[in-house]
């Protein structure tokens, strides 16, 4: 239990620092925020009114406390652009981003795991080198550019998928899935490459372990040694990068939603930056950060399920 | 003579390293009879583990058997052999490190029964019963709980018992134990040795027991093979080798055994170390460390000579016995 | 295997070397003025006159790519400098002192990593207005966590080395120990981190600029070129392909370089 308690406490500390960072980052805005939001031709009264609406007349610490409270109660004020509660704007957009991130993660798992195992098993062959180069390429390619290529090839040339926009699930499920395929691939490419490389390395590390030799000495066949023994052990270190993969998927969808004009959080973020909708930006960024931190806690719990050694140590 | 259970004939094993290919085993020949317990002894780096891995065809990628033959029950063992059928079934192996020899993520039960799953048609329950039985045989108690445990929940001694039980479970003809007691502390060592003795008495199988400690070998083995720098330098019945060691290296190892009567004196150690692979030349490889060396020792490799099952390779022996080297070599080859 | 591993180092050298050369040449020579428009020659594919074709204003893409290289290298170098300086400060304190200092710094790093990759930079740009300086600062801060972690682990390891313990026993001051004894021995992982950080800064810059939150005109930027090219993907695919390939080569080059350096060090 000690480890879990530590993890939870340190996550809370992290969360506290995140909220401080985000809150105070928006306090250092050069000049008067109300003025900036409204533009130079706003008159005195308008500015006063907005200041009050944003609560800018209160002391800093009070505002911070209120804001943090708002994160948990969902009361984060009104979006300046949409003229409706921030939380409602977010609620509309969340499903698209979640679906996109999830399908991209599933794709990553489905492709990266077998590929990583395959490359590890073919270490001595020349094509291991070629595959290595391909994974390097996968990491190097800007995801949004890869998105363009996919649009050009499968959308423009072949016409298999819609090139932009999205159809709601409730309208037409088939069409909804089709509109997610290309963006998911674009986000997944670099993650697939990262996981393949990492898994290959951890598998190779495991192959030299004593327990592998023990398994072989029992007459277990090579592919079973791999599937029953090595892969599971190789997964434990892979878990450590899972948090990063999830975070990168979120970051990836912020850009990719803009490439494919999908109405998720990513396109919302860019729009609200352009329209200087600070309450919305602040809320959106905080929720993403909280999400990432929670994912990391979940991964820590997963460790305990996979690795029996941790339960004992507590 | 009856057919030996296992034979190794003139086997060389080489390492392909960055700076070249080096022989790590050089002309290894021995045989194991049915029901025989054979010890292999030598300092660390002499090639004992390599010999055992060669027997199981489990050599690391960078090494390779470059010459020689092996036979099990008269069948030739080579690359075409179905090793999966042999390992864990006809020959089983026990490794040195009980801490790392078990898969940390798999229950003891699963690992124990893996070779039964591989080699028999027993049902899951039968496999479990069989595992309980062997676990009790090696002195483990509360076997039902152990069966469901993970390796980290066991002490070193318990793990080593599990590893032994795992090797025994399929009733192999030959068990190879590579320093099964070295990593354990003294009291546990004695217990594990006891397990070996009692188990081997009951079972109809042979055992190759590897150790760097002649004292341990003396306790349980019938015959001993002394290795030095990848070569066999002396072999014979345990009583013969202990009472009349022929090779200066064997004599040195014997002097180095800590015993009650030597209490209080600084323990003898053979000066120097085993030459690394790259520095193994012709001639006697022990020459740098031998107090009795002669000029010819540097140039000529001593042949293995002897009689009545007690052989050694040292130039001293020809000197003493006045044996003609060629003649004794011929005699020796006939014996093999 | 040895030759093959060196191969990634060599490919890395070639890619980074030729892009560096391209950048250096652009300082004194570009085929055309990067901002000169040829209204009659808009959106052309590669030709003898325009090796990489022209963009939607009829500007020479090669010249613009060359000028963009300056921006990419400038942002890379300066953001690495920022990331490295903060990383050194935080990482060395964290690894050297341990305890609650370590705990606090690591939580700060975790907090920064909770805003994954480009998101942190996006937030910074949202607060201040997009500009070259903000882009550099944002990408620099973005790379602080990875530098901090690497340098921290170097210091944690080095603390246990005998020579460090010995100099500590002789009464060396903390600062002396950290920067005269430990740091020089941690150089190779830091060099690897620098090359890696260079490549991620190129990626981040192109992403930011694509979103319109990065480098603003008149500075040329590869990412903004992609943004400008997007509407013409069907008409002139070569525009978008060429610029993307250039970015990929730059990132790939630095990644291969860091891989090669790491392998070369591991073999030693
Ligand atoms: N992976 C390896 N690479 C290079 N040389 C090795 C390797 N493993 C063992 N050797 C060499 O082979 C020789 C025999 O090793 P080993 O059989 O493990 O000795 P022992 O078990 O008697 O201690 C040693 O001299 C060692 O240098
Ligand atoms: S052959 Fe010579 S050097 Fe070797 S053990 Fe015998 S006497 Fe010593
Ligand atoms: Mg050994």
mmCIF file with all atom_site columns, C-alpha atoms in Angstrom, chain C residues 60-200:
data_model
loop_
_atom_site.group_PDB
_atom_site.id
_atom_site.type_symbol
_atom_site.label_atom_id
_atom_site.label_alt_id
_atom_site.label_comp_id
_atom_site.label_asym_id
_atom_site.label_entity_id
_atom_site.label_seq_id
_atom_site.pdbx_PDB_ins_code
_atom_site.Cartn_x
_atom_site.Cartn_y
_atom_site.Cartn_z
_atom_site.occupancy
_atom_site.B_iso_or_equiv
_atom_site.pdbx_formal_charge
_atom_site.auth_seq_id
_atom_site.auth_comp_id
_atom_site.auth_asym_id
_atom_site.auth_atom_id
_atom_site.pdbx_PDB_model_num
ATOM 1   C CA . UNK C 1 60  ? 10.471 30.026 -55.321 1.00 0.00 ? 60  UNK C CA 1
ATOM 2   C CA . UNK C 1 61  ? 10.025 27.146 -52.863 1.00 0.00 ? 61  UNK C CA 1
ATOM 3   C CA . UNK C 1 62  ? 13.702 26.178 -52.786 1.00 0.00 ? 62  UNK C CA 1
ATOM 4   C CA . UNK C 1 63  ? 14.688 29.670 -51.723 1.00 0.00 ? 63  UNK C CA 1
ATOM 5   C CA . UNK C 1 64  ? 12.022 29.655 -49.059 1.00 0.00 ? 64  UNK C CA 1
ATOM 6   C CA . UNK C 1 65  ? 13.043 26.215 -47.826 1.00 0.00 ? 65  UNK C CA 1
ATOM 7   C CA . UNK C 1 66  ? 16.611 27.500 -47.565 1.00 0.00 ? 66  UNK C CA 1
ATOM 8   C CA . UNK C 1 67  ? 15.523 30.498 -45.575 1.00 0.00 ? 67  UNK C CA 1
ATOM 9   C CA . UNK C 1 68  ? 13.309 28.271 -43.442 1.00 0.00 ? 68  UNK C CA 1
ATOM 10  C CA . UNK C 1 69  ? 16.401 26.254 -42.576 1.00 0.00 ? 69  UNK C CA 1
ATOM 11  C CA . UNK C 1 70  ? 17.841 29.328 -40.880 1.00 0.00 ? 70  UNK C CA 1
ATOM 12  C CA . UNK C 1 71  ? 14.739 29.625 -38.739 1.00 0.00 ? 71  UNK C CA 1
ATOM 13  C CA . UNK C 1 72  ? 14.744 25.917 -37.931 1.00 0.00 ? 72  UNK C CA 1
ATOM 14  C CA . UNK C 1 73  ? 18.377 25.924 -36.860 1.00 0.00 ? 73  UNK C CA 1
ATOM 15  C CA . UNK C 1 74  ? 17.992 29.153 -34.929 1.00 0.00 ? 74  UNK C CA 1
ATOM 16  C CA . UNK C 1 75  ? 14.990 27.866 -33.008 1.00 0.00 ? 75  UNK C CA 1
ATOM 17  C CA . UNK C 1 76  ? 16.642 24.506 -32.487 1.00 0.00 ? 76  UNK C CA 1
ATOM 18  C CA . UNK C 1 77  ? 19.865 25.960 -31.124 1.00 0.00 ? 77  UNK C CA 1
ATOM 19  C CA . UNK C 1 78  ? 18.296 28.567 -28.873 1.00 0.00 ? 78  UNK C CA 1
ATOM 20  C CA . UNK C 1 79  ? 15.565 26.324 -27.502 1.00 0.00 ? 79  UNK C CA 1
ATOM 21  C CA . UNK C 1 80  ? 18.122 23.617 -26.762 1.00 0.00 ? 80  UNK C CA 1
ATOM 22  C CA . UNK C 1 81  ? 20.179 26.234 -24.953 1.00 0.00 ? 81  UNK C CA 1
ATOM 23  C CA . UNK C 1 82  ? 17.174 27.184 -22.831 1.00 0.00 ? 82  UNK C CA 1
ATOM 24  C CA . UNK C 1 83  ? 16.159 23.596 -22.159 1.00 0.00 ? 83  UNK C CA 1
ATOM 25  C CA . UNK C 1 84  ? 19.707 22.582 -21.345 1.00 0.00 ? 84  UNK C CA 1
ATOM 26  C CA . UNK C 1 85  ? 20.341 25.476 -18.949 1.00 0.00 ? 85  UNK C CA 1
ATOM 27  C CA . UNK C 1 86  ? 17.192 24.868 -16.936 1.00 0.00 ? 86  UNK C CA 1
ATOM 28  C CA . UNK C 1 87  ? 17.671 21.129 -17.210 1.00 0.00 ? 87  UNK C CA 1
ATOM 29  C CA . UNK C 1 88  ? 21.191 21.441 -15.847 1.00 0.00 ? 88  UNK C CA 1
ATOM 30  C CA . UNK C 1 89  ? 20.102 23.590 -12.957 1.00 0.00 ? 89  UNK C CA 1
ATOM 31  C CA . UNK C 1 90  ? 17.073 21.504 -11.973 1.00 0.00 ? 90  UNK C CA 1
ATOM 32  C CA . UNK C 1 91  ? 18.529 18.103 -12.835 1.00 0.00 ? 91  UNK C CA 1
ATOM 33  C CA . UNK C 1 92  ? 21.785 18.587 -11.003 1.00 0.00 ? 92  UNK C CA 1
ATOM 34  C CA . UNK C 1 93  ? 20.104 19.898 -7.881  1.00 0.00 ? 93  UNK C CA 1
ATOM 35  C CA . UNK C 1 94  ? 17.524 17.143 -7.972  1.00 0.00 ? 94  UNK C CA 1
ATOM 36  C CA . UNK C 1 95  ? 20.024 14.340 -8.494  1.00 0.00 ? 95  UNK C CA 1
ATOM 37  C CA . UNK C 1 96  ? 22.754 15.716 -6.272  1.00 0.00 ? 96  UNK C CA 1
ATOM 38  C CA . UNK C 1 97  ? 20.790 16.732 -3.211  1.00 0.00 ? 97  UNK C CA 1
ATOM 39  C CA . UNK C 1 98  ? 17.972 14.197 -3.404  1.00 0.00 ? 98  UNK C CA 1
ATOM 40  C CA . UNK C 1 99  ? 15.411 14.323 -0.606  1.00 0.00 ? 99  UNK C CA 1
ATOM 41  C CA . UNK C 1 100 ? 12.657 16.902 -0.667  1.00 0.00 ? 100 UNK C CA 1
ATOM 42  C CA . UNK C 1 101 ? 14.440 19.094 -3.223  1.00 0.00 ? 101 UNK C CA 1
ATOM 43  C CA . UNK C 1 102 ? 14.398 16.131 -5.581  1.00 0.00 ? 102 UNK C CA 1
ATOM 44  C CA . UNK C 1 103 ? 10.782 15.408 -4.739  1.00 0.00 ? 103 UNK C CA 1
ATOM 45  C CA . UNK C 1 104 ? 9.684  18.966 -5.430  1.00 0.00 ? 104 UNK C CA 1
ATOM 46  C CA . UNK C 1 105 ? 11.612 19.320 -8.664  1.00 0.00 ? 105 UNK C CA 1
ATOM 47  C CA . UNK C 1 106 ? 10.373 15.994 -9.953  1.00 0.00 ? 106 UNK C CA 1
ATOM 48  C CA . UNK C 1 107 ? 6.769  16.960 -9.226  1.00 0.00 ? 107 UNK C CA 1
ATOM 49  C CA . UNK C 1 108 ? 7.328  20.183 -11.124 1.00 0.00 ? 108 UNK C CA 1
ATOM 50  C CA . UNK C 1 109 ? 8.623  18.127 -14.032 1.00 0.00 ? 109 UNK C CA 1
ATOM 51  C CA . UNK C 1 110 ? 5.625  15.791 -13.786 1.00 0.00 ? 110 UNK C CA 1
ATOM 52  C CA . UNK C 1 111 ? 3.361  18.824 -13.829 1.00 0.00 ? 111 UNK C CA 1
ATOM 53  C CA . UNK C 1 112 ? 5.025  20.106 -16.975 1.00 0.00 ? 112 UNK C CA 1
ATOM 54  C CA . UNK C 1 113 ? 4.735  16.702 -18.587 1.00 0.00 ? 113 UNK C CA 1
ATOM 55  C CA . UNK C 1 114 ? 1.022  16.649 -17.802 1.00 0.00 ? 114 UNK C CA 1
ATOM 56  C CA . UNK C 1 115 ? 0.780  19.222 -20.568 1.00 0.00 ? 115 UNK C CA 1
ATOM 57  C CA . UNK C 1 116 ? 2.082  16.903 -23.229 1.00 0.00 ? 116 UNK C CA 1
ATOM 58  C CA . UNK C 1 117 ? 4.527  18.081 -25.852 1.00 0.00 ? 117 UNK C CA 1
ATOM 59  C CA . UNK C 1 118 ? 3.233  20.870 -27.952 1.00 0.00 ? 118 UNK C CA 1
ATOM 60  C CA . UNK C 1 119 ? 0.348  21.710 -25.595 1.00 0.00 ? 119 UNK C CA 1
ATOM 61  C CA . UNK C 1 120 ? 2.666  23.513 -23.219 1.00 0.00 ? 120 UNK C CA 1
ATOM 62  C CA . UNK C 1 121 ? 3.993  25.632 -26.044 1.00 0.00 ? 121 UNK C CA 1
ATOM 63  C CA . UNK C 1 122 ? 0.440  26.291 -27.252 1.00 0.00 ? 122 UNK C CA 1
ATOM 64  C CA . UNK C 1 123 ? -0.538 27.613 -23.834 1.00 0.00 ? 123 UNK C CA 1
ATOM 65  C CA . UNK C 1 124 ? 2.476  29.902 -23.683 1.00 0.00 ? 124 UNK C CA 1
ATOM 66  C CA . UNK C 1 125 ? 1.690  31.238 -27.112 1.00 0.00 ? 125 UNK C CA 1
ATOM 67  C CA . UNK C 1 126 ? -1.916 31.722 -26.066 1.00 0.00 ? 126 UNK C CA 1
ATOM 68  C CA . UNK C 1 127 ? -0.830 33.955 -23.221 1.00 0.00 ? 127 UNK C CA 1
ATOM 69  C CA . UNK C 1 128 ? 1.709  35.971 -25.125 1.00 0.00 ? 128 UNK C CA 1
ATOM 70  C CA . UNK C 1 129 ? 1.248  36.614 -28.778 1.00 0.00 ? 129 UNK C CA 1
ATOM 71  C CA . UNK C 1 130 ? 2.887  34.331 -31.291 1.00 0.00 ? 130 UNK C CA 1
ATOM 72  C CA . UNK C 1 131 ? 6.336  35.472 -32.333 1.00 0.00 ? 131 UNK C CA 1
ATOM 73  C CA . UNK C 1 132 ? 9.794  34.073 -32.985 1.00 0.00 ? 132 UNK C CA 1
ATOM 74  C CA . UNK C 1 133 ? 10.918 34.807 -29.418 1.00 0.00 ? 133 UNK C CA 1
ATOM 75  C CA . UNK C 1 134 ? 7.886  33.198 -27.823 1.00 0.00 ? 134 UNK C CA 1
ATOM 76  C CA . UNK C 1 135 ? 8.255  30.172 -30.067 1.00 0.00 ? 135 UNK C CA 1
ATOM 77  C CA . UNK C 1 136 ? 11.860 29.758 -28.958 1.00 0.00 ? 136 UNK C CA 1
ATOM 78  C CA . UNK C 1 137 ? 11.029 30.203 -25.281 1.00 0.00 ? 137 UNK C CA 1
ATOM 79  C CA . UNK C 1 138 ? 8.020  27.897 -25.483 1.00 0.00 ? 138 UNK C CA 1
ATOM 80  C CA . UNK C 1 139 ? 9.923  25.102 -27.222 1.00 0.00 ? 139 UNK C CA 1
ATOM 81  C CA . UNK C 1 140 ? 12.855 25.621 -24.884 1.00 0.00 ? 140 UNK C CA 1
ATOM 82  C CA . UNK C 1 141 ? 10.678 25.227 -21.797 1.00 0.00 ? 141 UNK C CA 1
ATOM 83  C CA . UNK C 1 142 ? 8.980  22.273 -23.433 1.00 0.00 ? 142 UNK C CA 1
ATOM 84  C CA . UNK C 1 143 ? 12.308 20.453 -23.511 1.00 0.00 ? 143 UNK C CA 1
ATOM 85  C CA . UNK C 1 144 ? 13.196 21.171 -19.885 1.00 0.00 ? 144 UNK C CA 1
ATOM 86  C CA . UNK C 1 145 ? 11.604 17.971 -18.485 1.00 0.00 ? 145 UNK C CA 1
ATOM 87  C CA . UNK C 1 146 ? 13.613 15.568 -20.623 1.00 0.00 ? 146 UNK C CA 1
ATOM 88  C CA . UNK C 1 147 ? 16.891 17.379 -19.976 1.00 0.00 ? 147 UNK C CA 1
ATOM 89  C CA . UNK C 1 148 ? 16.151 17.514 -16.266 1.00 0.00 ? 148 UNK C CA 1
ATOM 90  C CA . UNK C 1 149 ? 15.440 13.797 -16.076 1.00 0.00 ? 149 UNK C CA 1
ATOM 91  C CA . UNK C 1 150 ? 18.550 12.776 -17.985 1.00 0.00 ? 150 UNK C CA 1
ATOM 92  C CA . UNK C 1 151 ? 20.856 15.045 -16.041 1.00 0.00 ? 151 UNK C CA 1
ATOM 93  C CA . UNK C 1 152 ? 19.259 13.995 -12.782 1.00 0.00 ? 152 UNK C CA 1
ATOM 94  C CA . UNK C 1 153 ? 19.922 10.338 -13.465 1.00 0.00 ? 153 UNK C CA 1
ATOM 95  C CA . UNK C 1 154 ? 23.551 11.128 -14.381 1.00 0.00 ? 154 UNK C CA 1
ATOM 96  C CA . UNK C 1 155 ? 23.981 12.864 -11.056 1.00 0.00 ? 155 UNK C CA 1
ATOM 97  C CA . UNK C 1 156 ? 22.247 10.143 -9.089  1.00 0.00 ? 156 UNK C CA 1
ATOM 98  C CA . UNK C 1 157 ? 24.622 7.597  -10.590 1.00 0.00 ? 157 UNK C CA 1
ATOM 99  C CA . UNK C 1 158 ? 27.730 9.740  -10.309 1.00 0.00 ? 158 UNK C CA 1
ATOM 100 C CA . UNK C 1 159 ? 27.118 10.381 -6.639  1.00 0.00 ? 159 UNK C CA 1
ATOM 101 C CA . UNK C 1 160 ? 27.993 6.752  -5.986  1.00 0.00 ? 160 UNK C CA 1
ATOM 102 C CA . UNK C 1 161 ? 31.265 6.804  -7.932  1.00 0.00 ? 161 UNK C CA 1
ATOM 103 C CA . UNK C 1 162 ? 34.409 6.504  -5.862  1.00 0.00 ? 162 UNK C CA 1
ATOM 104 C CA . UNK C 1 163 ? 36.139 9.573  -7.209  1.00 0.00 ? 163 UNK C CA 1
ATOM 105 C CA . UNK C 1 164 ? 33.116 11.688 -6.357  1.00 0.00 ? 164 UNK C CA 1
ATOM 106 C CA . UNK C 1 165 ? 32.992 10.281 -2.859  1.00 0.00 ? 165 UNK C CA 1
ATOM 107 C CA . UNK C 1 166 ? 36.717 10.855 -2.554  1.00 0.00 ? 166 UNK C CA 1
ATOM 108 C CA . UNK C 1 167 ? 36.546 14.506 -3.583  1.00 0.00 ? 167 UNK C CA 1
ATOM 109 C CA . UNK C 1 168 ? 33.612 14.968 -1.250  1.00 0.00 ? 168 UNK C CA 1
ATOM 110 C CA . UNK C 1 169 ? 35.677 13.549 1.578   1.00 0.00 ? 169 UNK C CA 1
ATOM 111 C CA . UNK C 1 170 ? 38.447 15.974 0.683   1.00 0.00 ? 170 UNK C CA 1
ATOM 112 C CA . UNK C 1 171 ? 36.003 18.775 1.293   1.00 0.00 ? 171 UNK C CA 1
ATOM 113 C CA . UNK C 1 172 ? 35.119 19.838 -2.235  1.00 0.00 ? 172 UNK C CA 1
ATOM 114 C CA . UNK C 1 173 ? 32.185 22.246 -2.307  1.00 0.00 ? 173 UNK C CA 1
ATOM 115 C CA . UNK C 1 174 ? 28.844 21.166 -3.741  1.00 0.00 ? 174 UNK C CA 1
ATOM 116 C CA . UNK C 1 175 ? 29.169 23.404 -6.753  1.00 0.00 ? 175 UNK C CA 1
ATOM 117 C CA . UNK C 1 176 ? 32.712 22.243 -7.432  1.00 0.00 ? 176 UNK C CA 1
ATOM 118 C CA . UNK C 1 177 ? 31.684 18.631 -7.149  1.00 0.00 ? 177 UNK C CA 1
ATOM 119 C CA . UNK C 1 178 ? 28.675 19.055 -9.378  1.00 0.00 ? 178 UNK C CA 1
ATOM 120 C CA . UNK C 1 179 ? 30.234 21.020 -12.165 1.00 0.00 ? 179 UNK C CA 1
ATOM 121 C CA . UNK C 1 180 ? 33.896 19.994 -12.089 1.00 0.00 ? 180 UNK C CA 1
ATOM 122 C CA . UNK C 1 181 ? 33.606 16.334 -11.280 1.00 0.00 ? 181 UNK C CA 1
ATOM 123 C CA . UNK C 1 182 ? 30.194 14.964 -12.102 1.00 0.00 ? 182 UNK C CA 1
ATOM 124 C CA . UNK C 1 183 ? 29.196 16.998 -15.122 1.00 0.00 ? 183 UNK C CA 1
ATOM 125 C CA . UNK C 1 184 ? 32.248 16.309 -17.299 1.00 0.00 ? 184 UNK C CA 1
ATOM 126 C CA . UNK C 1 185 ? 31.640 12.610 -16.795 1.00 0.00 ? 185 UNK C CA 1
ATOM 127 C CA . UNK C 1 186 ? 28.017 12.868 -17.853 1.00 0.00 ? 186 UNK C CA 1
ATOM 128 C CA . UNK C 1 187 ? 28.748 14.458 -21.191 1.00 0.00 ? 187 UNK C CA 1
ATOM 129 C CA . UNK C 1 188 ? 27.806 11.649 -23.536 1.00 0.00 ? 188 UNK C CA 1
ATOM 130 C CA . UNK C 1 189 ? 24.199 11.182 -22.394 1.00 0.00 ? 189 UNK C CA 1
ATOM 131 C CA . UNK C 1 190 ? 23.837 14.962 -22.452 1.00 0.00 ? 190 UNK C CA 1
ATOM 132 C CA . UNK C 1 191 ? 25.086 15.119 -26.038 1.00 0.00 ? 191 UNK C CA 1
ATOM 133 C CA . UNK C 1 192 ? 22.580 12.442 -26.990 1.00 0.00 ? 192 UNK C CA 1
ATOM 134 C CA . UNK C 1 193 ? 19.842 14.452 -25.270 1.00 0.00 ? 193 UNK C CA 1
ATOM 135 C CA . UNK C 1 194 ? 20.877 17.599 -27.134 1.00 0.00 ? 194 UNK C CA 1
ATOM 136 C CA . UNK C 1 195 ? 20.616 15.985 -30.558 1.00 0.00 ? 195 UNK C CA 1
ATOM 137 C CA . UNK C 1 196 ? 17.262 14.435 -29.639 1.00 0.00 ? 196 UNK C CA 1
ATOM 138 C CA . UNK C 1 197 ? 15.984 17.749 -28.324 1.00 0.00 ? 197 UNK C CA 1
ATOM 139 C CA . UNK C 1 198 ? 17.067 19.442 -31.536 1.00 0.00 ? 198 UNK C CA 1
ATOM 140 C CA . UNK C 1 199 ? 14.895 17.114 -33.560 1.00 0.00 ? 199 UNK C CA 1
ATOM 141 C CA . UNK C 1 200 ? 11.868 17.503 -31.309 1.00 0.00 ? 200 UNK C CA 1
#
